[in-house]
Structure formats: structure tokens, C-alpha cells
mmCIF file of C-alpha atoms in Angstrom:
data_model
loop_
_atom_site.group_PDB
_atom_site.id
_atom_site.type_symbol
_atom_site.label_atom_id
_atom_site.label_comp_id
_atom_site.label_asym_id
_atom_site.label_seq_id
_atom_site.Cartn_x
_atom_site.Cartn_y
_atom_site.Cartn_z
ATOM 1 C CA MET A 1 -19.614 -9.362 1.901
ATOM 2 C CA THR A 2 -18.397 -9.235 -1.703
ATOM 3 C CA LEU A 3 -15.480 -11.122 -3.201
ATOM 4 C CA HIS A 4 -13.521 -7.875 -3.325
ATOM 5 C CA GLU A 5 -14.109 -7.184 0.363
ATOM 6 C CA LEU A 6 -13.091 -10.721 1.284
ATOM 7 C CA LEU A 7 -9.908 -10.611 -0.784
ATOM 8 C CA ASP A 8 -8.941 -7.099 0.205
ATOM 9 C CA LEU A 9 -9.481 -6.856 3.949
ATOM 10 C CA HIS A 10 -11.146 -9.968 5.379
ATOM 11 C CA TYR A 11 -9.302 -12.961 3.940
ATOM 12 C CA GLY A 12 -7.863 -14.405 7.161
ATOM 13 C CA THR A 13 -6.746 -17.982 7.751
ATOM 14 C CA ASN A 14 -9.873 -19.567 6.247
ATOM 15 C CA GLY A 15 -10.150 -17.172 3.329
ATOM 16 C CA GLY A 16 -9.672 -19.880 0.722
ATOM 17 C CA ALA A 17 -12.607 -21.906 2.020
ATOM 18 C CA VAL A 18 -14.816 -18.826 2.178
ATOM 19 C CA LEU A 19 -13.786 -17.826 -1.340
ATOM 20 C CA ARG A 20 -14.638 -21.272 -2.731
ATOM 21 C CA ARG A 21 -18.009 -21.234 -0.995
ATOM 22 C CA MET A 22 -18.885 -17.791 -2.319
ATOM 23 C CA LEU A 23 -17.958 -18.821 -5.851
ATOM 24 C CA ASP A 24 -19.905 -22.068 -5.543
ATOM 25 C CA GLU A 25 -22.904 -20.037 -4.423
ATOM 26 C CA GLY A 26 -22.754 -17.919 -7.565
ATOM 27 C CA ALA A 27 -20.466 -14.981 -6.830
ATOM 28 C CA ASP A 28 -19.181 -13.519 -10.100
ATOM 29 C CA PRO A 29 -15.382 -14.003 -10.433
ATOM 30 C CA ASN A 30 -15.275 -11.155 -12.971
ATOM 31 C CA ARG A 31 -17.376 -8.524 -11.212
ATOM 32 C CA ARG A 32 -15.815 -5.071 -11.329
ATOM 33 C CA ASP A 33 -15.477 -2.942 -8.219
ATOM 34 C CA GLY A 34 -13.718 0.117 -6.857
ATOM 35 C CA PRO A 35 -12.386 3.298 -8.437
ATOM 36 C CA HIS A 36 -10.128 1.360 -10.810
ATOM 37 C CA GLY A 37 -12.652 -1.218 -11.957
ATOM 38 C CA GLU A 38 -10.749 -4.148 -10.526
ATOM 39 C CA THR A 39 -11.913 -7.741 -10.821
ATOM 40 C CA PRO A 40 -11.441 -10.110 -7.871
ATOM 41 C CA LEU A 41 -8.328 -11.437 -9.656
ATOM 42 C CA HIS A 42 -6.775 -7.965 -9.599
ATOM 43 C CA THR A 43 -7.573 -7.628 -5.909
ATOM 44 C CA ALA A 44 -6.174 -11.054 -5.010
ATOM 45 C CA THR A 45 -3.016 -10.310 -6.985
ATOM 46 C CA ARG A 46 -2.577 -6.860 -5.452
ATOM 47 C CA ARG A 47 -2.907 -8.455 -1.999
ATOM 48 C CA ARG A 48 -0.397 -11.201 -2.904
ATOM 49 C CA ARG A 49 -2.897 -14.008 -2.314
ATOM 50 C CA ALA A 50 -1.484 -16.684 -4.629
ATOM 51 C CA ALA A 51 -3.868 -19.403 -3.451
ATOM 52 C CA ALA A 52 -6.827 -17.116 -4.118
ATOM 53 C CA VAL A 53 -5.500 -16.345 -7.596
ATOM 54 C CA ASP A 54 -5.372 -20.080 -8.267
ATOM 55 C CA ILE A 55 -8.949 -20.565 -7.038
ATOM 56 C CA LEU A 56 -10.286 -17.653 -9.079
ATOM 57 C CA LEU A 57 -8.628 -18.847 -12.288
ATOM 58 C CA ALA A 58 -10.072 -22.321 -11.769
ATOM 59 C CA GLN A 59 -13.524 -20.718 -11.399
ATOM 60 C CA GLY A 60 -13.400 -18.742 -14.640
ATOM 61 C CA ALA A 61 -11.718 -15.475 -13.744
ATOM 62 C CA ALA A 62 -10.597 -13.634 -16.878
ATOM 63 C CA ILE A 63 -6.821 -13.765 -16.647
ATOM 64 C CA ASP A 64 -6.150 -10.751 -18.882
ATOM 65 C CA ALA A 65 -8.948 -8.437 -17.742
ATOM 66 C CA ARG A 66 -7.744 -4.840 -17.533
ATOM 67 C CA THR A 67 -8.563 -2.181 -14.979
ATOM 68 C CA THR A 68 -9.645 1.313 -15.981
ATOM 69 C CA GLY A 69 -5.948 2.210 -15.853
ATOM 70 C CA GLY A 70 -5.086 -0.601 -18.240
ATOM 71 C CA LYS A 71 -3.539 -2.999 -15.744
ATOM 72 C CA THR A 72 -3.789 -6.771 -15.926
ATOM 73 C CA ALA A 73 -3.309 -9.000 -12.918
ATOM 74 C CA TYR A 74 0.140 -9.850 -14.311
ATOM 75 C CA ALA A 75 1.066 -6.150 -14.380
ATOM 76 C CA HIS A 76 -0.168 -5.817 -10.792
ATOM 77 C CA ALA A 77 2.096 -8.688 -9.751
ATOM 78 C CA VAL A 78 5.325 -7.679 -11.485
ATOM 79 C CA ARG A 79 4.970 -3.998 -10.578
ATOM 80 C CA ARG A 80 5.038 -5.049 -6.917
ATOM 81 C CA GLY A 81 7.736 -7.713 -7.211
ATOM 82 C CA PHE A 82 5.325 -10.569 -6.409
ATOM 83 C CA ALA A 83 7.311 -13.173 -8.348
ATOM 84 C CA GLU A 84 5.331 -16.187 -7.155
ATOM 85 C CA VAL A 85 2.007 -14.690 -8.249
ATOM 86 C CA ALA A 86 3.460 -13.473 -11.543
ATOM 87 C CA GLY A 87 4.883 -16.924 -12.188
ATOM 88 C CA LEU A 88 1.514 -18.549 -11.510
ATOM 89 C CA LEU A 89 -0.185 -16.188 -13.953
ATOM 90 C CA VAL A 90 2.444 -16.829 -16.621
ATOM 91 C CA ARG A 91 2.015 -20.583 -16.256
ATOM 92 C CA ARG A 92 -1.720 -20.099 -16.773
ATOM 93 C CA GLY A 93 -1.084 -18.193 -20.004
ATOM 94 C CA ALA A 94 -1.305 -14.549 -18.932
ATOM 95 C CA ASP A 95 -0.435 -11.789 -21.363
ATOM 96 C CA THR A 96 2.956 -10.442 -20.206
ATOM 97 C CA GLU A 97 2.928 -7.218 -22.236
ATOM 98 C CA LEU A 98 3.918 -4.163 -20.192
ATOM 99 C CA ASN A 99 3.948 -0.477 -21.042
ATOM 100 C CA GLU A 100 6.867 1.852 -20.336
ATOM 101 C CA ALA A 101 5.547 2.899 -16.913
ATOM 102 C CA ASP A 102 5.214 -0.744 -15.905
ATOM 103 C CA ARG A 103 8.745 -1.541 -17.070
ATOM 104 C CA PHE A 104 9.977 1.459 -15.102
ATOM 105 C CA ALA A 105 8.185 0.179 -11.995
ATOM 106 C CA VAL A 106 9.604 -3.320 -12.420
ATOM 107 C CA ALA A 107 13.124 -1.895 -12.668
ATOM 108 C CA VAL A 108 12.673 0.266 -9.552
ATOM 109 C CA VAL A 109 11.040 -2.451 -7.440
ATOM 110 C CA ASN A 110 13.801 -4.907 -8.319
ATOM 111 C CA GLY A 111 16.588 -2.446 -7.529
ATOM 112 C CA ARG A 112 17.705 -1.964 -11.126
ATOM 113 C CA LEU A 113 17.968 1.792 -10.834
ATOM 114 C CA ASP A 114 20.406 2.198 -13.718
ATOM 115 C CA GLU A 115 17.788 0.623 -15.976
ATOM 116 C CA ALA A 116 15.144 2.879 -14.446
ATOM 117 C CA ARG A 117 17.320 5.936 -15.105
ATOM 118 C CA THR A 118 17.673 4.929 -18.733
ATOM 119 C CA ILE A 119 13.887 4.642 -19.086
ATOM 120 C CA LEU A 120 13.435 7.981 -17.309
ATOM 121 C CA ALA A 121 15.924 9.681 -19.632
ATOM 122 C CA THR A 122 13.923 8.512 -22.625
ATOM 123 C CA ASP A 123 10.535 9.263 -21.071
ATOM 124 C CA PRO A 124 10.870 11.990 -18.370
ATOM 125 C CA GLY A 125 7.188 11.738 -17.438
ATOM 126 C CA VAL A 126 7.277 8.049 -16.613
ATOM 127 C CA ALA A 127 7.605 8.637 -12.855
ATOM 128 C CA ARG A 128 4.370 10.638 -12.790
ATOM 129 C CA THR A 129 2.024 9.740 -15.611
ATOM 130 C CA GLY A 130 -1.278 10.881 -14.127
ATOM 131 C CA ASN A 131 -2.532 7.298 -13.993
ATOM 132 C CA PRO A 132 -3.097 6.545 -10.281
ATOM 133 C CA GLU A 133 -2.349 2.854 -10.855
ATOM 134 C CA GLU A 134 1.104 3.869 -12.090
ATOM 135 C CA ASP A 135 1.759 6.842 -9.844
ATOM 136 C CA ARG A 136 1.337 4.652 -6.751
ATOM 137 C CA LEU A 137 4.892 3.376 -7.304
ATOM 138 C CA LEU A 138 6.390 5.667 -4.653
ATOM 139 C CA ALA A 139 3.804 4.438 -2.147
ATOM 140 C CA ASP A 140 4.617 0.839 -3.093
ATOM 141 C CA VAL A 141 8.336 1.231 -2.318
ATOM 142 C CA ALA A 142 8.137 3.643 0.637
ATOM 143 C CA GLY A 143 7.348 0.842 3.073
ATOM 144 C CA ARG A 144 10.314 -1.274 1.999
ATOM 145 C CA ASN A 145 13.626 -1.421 3.774
ATOM 146 C CA ASP A 146 15.505 0.408 1.036
ATOM 147 C CA ARG A 147 16.105 4.138 0.986
ATOM 148 C CA GLU A 148 17.601 4.450 -2.497
ATOM 149 C CA PRO A 149 14.454 3.815 -4.608
ATOM 150 C CA VAL A 150 12.513 6.325 -2.508
ATOM 151 C CA ALA A 151 15.187 8.991 -2.967
ATOM 152 C CA PHE A 152 15.354 8.214 -6.692
ATOM 153 C CA LEU A 153 11.599 8.542 -7.200
ATOM 154 C CA ILE A 154 11.382 11.761 -5.194
ATOM 155 C CA GLU A 155 14.141 13.251 -7.357
ATOM 156 C CA ALA A 156 12.329 12.006 -10.473
ATOM 157 C CA GLY A 157 9.230 13.974 -9.474
ATOM 158 C CA ALA A 158 6.985 11.152 -8.249
ATOM 159 C CA ASP A 159 3.682 12.090 -6.629
ATOM 160 C CA LEU A 160 4.094 12.487 -2.853
ATOM 161 C CA THR A 161 0.341 12.131 -2.373
ATOM 162 C CA ALA A 162 -0.282 9.066 -4.575
ATOM 163 C CA ARG A 163 -2.333 6.356 -2.909
ATOM 164 C CA GLY A 164 -1.077 2.832 -2.352
ATOM 165 C CA LEU A 165 -2.030 0.065 0.088
ATOM 166 C CA ASP A 166 -5.334 0.827 1.852
ATOM 167 C CA SER A 167 -5.381 4.258 0.171
ATOM 168 C CA GLY A 168 -2.334 5.409 2.154
ATOM 169 C CA THR A 169 0.165 7.918 0.791
ATOM 170 C CA PRO A 170 3.896 7.133 0.607
ATOM 171 C CA LEU A 171 4.295 8.618 4.095
ATOM 172 C CA HIS A 172 1.526 6.367 5.418
ATOM 173 C CA GLN A 173 3.366 3.347 4.004
ATOM 174 C CA ALA A 174 6.715 4.327 5.521
ATOM 175 C CA ALA A 175 4.958 4.858 8.854
ATOM 176 C CA TRP A 176 3.085 1.525 8.892
ATOM 177 C CA PHE A 177 6.047 -0.564 7.793
ATOM 178 C CA GLY A 178 8.446 1.076 10.245
ATOM 179 C CA GLN A 179 10.783 2.861 7.824
ATOM 180 C CA PRO A 180 11.969 6.097 9.470
ATOM 181 C CA ALA A 181 14.709 6.735 6.882
ATOM 182 C CA ASN A 182 12.132 6.746 4.106
ATOM 183 C CA ALA A 183 9.764 8.871 6.178
ATOM 184 C CA ARG A 184 12.547 11.414 6.678
ATOM 185 C CA LEU A 185 13.122 11.629 2.922
ATOM 186 C CA LEU A 186 9.408 12.100 2.293
ATOM 187 C CA ILE A 187 8.913 14.731 5.001
ATOM 188 C CA ASP A 188 11.949 16.678 3.817
ATOM 189 C CA ALA A 189 10.553 16.554 0.274
ATOM 190 C CA GLY A 190 7.262 18.072 1.439
ATOM 191 C CA ALA A 191 5.037 15.028 1.831
ATOM 192 C CA PRO A 192 1.774 16.072 3.533
ATOM 193 C CA LEU A 193 1.518 15.041 7.179
ATOM 194 C CA ASP A 194 -2.209 15.102 7.699
ATOM 195 C CA ILE A 195 -3.919 13.310 4.843
ATOM 196 C CA PHE A 196 -6.537 11.023 6.393
ATOM 197 C CA GLU A 197 -7.005 8.093 4.005
ATOM 198 C CA ASP A 198 -10.510 6.775 3.389
ATOM 199 C CA VAL A 199 -10.079 3.132 4.452
ATOM 200 C CA HIS A 200 -9.031 3.475 8.100
ATOM 201 C CA HIS A 201 -9.564 7.260 8.349
ATOM 202 C CA SER A 202 -6.100 7.790 9.742
ATOM 203 C CA SER A 203 -3.083 10.008 9.162
ATOM 204 C CA PRO A 204 0.518 8.770 8.814
ATOM 205 C CA LEU A 205 0.938 9.382 12.550
ATOM 206 C CA HIS A 206 -1.759 6.859 13.393
ATOM 207 C CA TRP A 207 -0.369 4.373 10.870
ATOM 208 C CA ALA A 208 2.939 4.545 12.748
ATOM 209 C CA VAL A 209 1.201 4.191 16.126
ATOM 210 C CA HIS A 210 -0.986 1.322 14.931
ATOM 211 C CA GLY A 211 1.970 -0.288 13.173
ATOM 212 C CA SER A 212 3.976 -0.237 16.388
ATOM 213 C CA ARG A 213 1.579 -2.835 17.763
ATOM 214 C CA PHE A 214 0.118 -4.679 14.789
ATOM 215 C CA SER A 215 2.519 -4.707 11.831
ATOM 216 C CA GLY A 216 4.654 -7.771 11.204
ATOM 217 C CA GLY A 217 7.733 -7.898 13.429
ATOM 218 C CA ALA A 218 6.713 -4.755 15.290
ATOM 219 C CA GLY A 219 7.761 -6.163 18.650
ATOM 220 C CA GLU A 220 11.374 -6.350 17.559
ATOM 221 C CA ARG A 221 11.284 -2.957 15.826
ATOM 222 C CA GLN A 222 10.010 -0.624 18.515
ATOM 223 C CA ASP A 223 12.983 1.718 18.087
ATOM 224 C CA ALA A 224 11.894 2.399 14.505
ATOM 225 C CA TYR A 225 8.309 3.171 15.501
ATOM 226 C CA VAL A 226 9.378 5.405 18.370
ATOM 227 C CA GLU A 227 11.606 7.296 15.927
ATOM 228 C CA LEU A 228 8.756 7.608 13.444
ATOM 229 C CA VAL A 229 6.286 8.949 15.996
ATOM 230 C CA GLU A 230 8.849 11.423 17.329
ATOM 231 C CA MET A 231 9.621 12.522 13.767
ATOM 232 C CA LEU A 232 5.995 12.984 12.763
ATOM 233 C CA LEU A 233 5.149 14.907 15.926
ATOM 234 C CA ALA A 234 8.190 17.148 15.524
ATOM 235 C CA ALA A 235 7.199 17.829 11.919
ATOM 236 C CA GLY A 236 3.802 19.061 13.108
ATOM 237 C CA SER A 237 1.396 16.151 12.635
ATOM 238 C CA SER A 238 -2.086 16.957 13.880
ATOM 239 C CA LEU A 239 -3.576 15.225 16.905
ATOM 240 C CA HIS A 240 -7.134 15.896 15.748
ATOM 241 C CA TYR A 241 -9.543 14.666 13.099
ATOM 242 C CA PRO A 242 -9.878 17.219 10.273
ATOM 243 C CA ASP A 243 -13.580 17.746 11.027
ATOM 244 C CA ASP A 244 -13.008 17.934 14.805
ATOM 245 C CA PRO A 245 -10.108 20.374 15.243
ATOM 246 C CA ASP A 246 -10.772 20.920 18.939
ATOM 247 C CA GLY A 247 -11.854 17.424 19.926
ATOM 248 C CA ASP A 248 -9.994 14.668 21.735
ATOM 249 C CA GLU A 249 -11.269 11.586 19.896
ATOM 250 C CA TYR A 250 -8.209 11.182 17.700
ATOM 251 C CA LYS A 251 -5.905 11.547 20.697
ATOM 252 C CA LYS A 252 -7.813 8.795 22.487
ATOM 253 C CA ARG A 253 -7.567 6.536 19.461
ATOM 254 C CA LEU A 254 -3.830 7.100 19.198
ATOM 255 C CA LEU A 255 -3.248 6.263 22.858
ATOM 256 C CA GLU A 256 -5.439 3.155 22.670
ATOM 257 C CA ASP A 257 -3.326 1.744 19.837
ATOM 258 C CA ALA A 258 0.105 2.764 21.099
ATOM 259 C CA THR A 259 2.574 0.341 22.612
ATOM 260 C CA PRO A 260 4.010 1.372 25.993
ATOM 261 C CA ARG A 261 7.145 2.846 24.413
ATOM 262 C CA VAL A 262 5.208 4.773 21.776
ATOM 263 C CA SER A 263 2.758 5.937 24.423
ATOM 264 C CA GLU A 264 5.675 7.521 26.318
ATOM 265 C CA VAL A 265 6.313 9.671 23.244
ATOM 266 C CA LEU A 266 2.663 10.517 22.629
ATOM 267 C CA ARG A 267 1.569 11.478 26.130
ATOM 268 C CA PRO A 268 3.655 14.681 26.480
ATOM 269 C CA ALA A 269 2.406 15.853 23.058
ATOM 270 C CA ILE A 270 -1.207 15.079 23.941
ATOM 271 C CA ALA A 271 -1.169 16.543 27.432
#
């Protein structure tokens, strides 16, 4: 397992101890990985792992290293509203320079939409720059409990297929985090229903089903997940893997992950 894999998907409750051991054993704190050339510090910041950021900096991580898209760890933090991680980086001397797309993202994420509109008026392309590390903004806000930024970005021409957390599109994010109002906006705007991301190999429908059982607070938010699954099925979400259009494996996977209430919605569609 690499540092990136640990920090991205396998951190767990003892992640800090594992991280220290790997670094002590010679793992490179500045090794690049992934399509955006991230260092472990970028990955830890993107995953909001403040303790890991602290460990990496103490072990020689380059605080101002930039990804292929030009993003520092500090930019990763402030673009996502991770104030505690951003503050830690600032205290350690991070470069706080941001470009216009980053400032736009910070305004949107922090609910300062008037400021974002002013930036957009000056630079109409700022909501869709062609840089995937910037165009992920819609995916980053689609899972939040706030409809207005999603509507604003859709109107501004943001990319409905941009990849965010775990390579999921904005609709994946709304589905996983139990945000049916945002999913409705995205579907009505033409967001694709059947993109299967390359981390979990799942569509937005499965993210909603899986989220109904495993996302934080899912037990208290079953109504939202039932609404999402009903919405995605009604919109025409596929019940098959793209390379297995007649098979039943995806249906089985959906039913295995579904909570009892979500299963009640799925079973008539699958039958």
C-alpha cells in the first residue's frame, strides 16, 4: 500500500500510526501519484485529514508543491472550506496565493454568492475553465445541504460531468450525501444518470443505495435516500453494468446494499 492509498481510502482509526510507520520505513512524503500528480500532502488535505497533514509536514512534505493543475495543498483546503486544515497550513508558512478560479470557488463554498457573481461577471469562464481540479467545484458542493450554490453553478455553465470525491460526478455526490433537492436540479439540467465512476464502479443510483446504509447519519435520513432512489429510477437510471446490459449482477449488488426501506423501492423496478 502506498501513502496515497492509505490517505485516500484506507486511513481508518489507526491511520496516523500507520502513516508514521510508513514514513519511518522510508516512504517518500513527496512522491507524486494519480492523474493530477498529487503528493501525499495534497491527498491528506483533500481528504480533510488534519492530523495526517501535520505528520507529513513534520516528515519533510513540501508545503507548496503544486499539482499538474497548479494547486497547492492550501488551495485544496480553502476551495473545499476546510478551515482547520487551511489554518494549519498557514501557520506552517504555506503560500496563500490563489488564482481567480480558486477565489471563485472559495466564495461559492462559503456562501458568498454575490462575490461569486462579481467574479463571474468579470471572468465568464471561471465556472468552467477546463482544468479538472477547478471544474470539480459543482461536484464539491452538490453533496452539501444547500441548494442555492448548485443552482448558481448550473446556471453559470459548470460541468455536469466533472469528477469530485472518489471520481463521482455532481449527481453521484448528491446521491451519496442524501441531497434529493440538489439531485433534482442536476437531473433537470441534464446530468447523466449512468456514468460509472472508476473507483467503486458504480452509478449515482448505487451511490444513493450504498449511502442509504453507510453514509454518515443515514439511519436518520432514510426519507431522503428513498426519495433519491425513486427519483433516479423514474428518470431512467440503468439497473445493469454498461458492459453487461442483460445481466443481473448490478441488480444483485444494489439489493445487497439497500436498507429495507430502499429495498422496497428497488424490488418492483428489478422484478
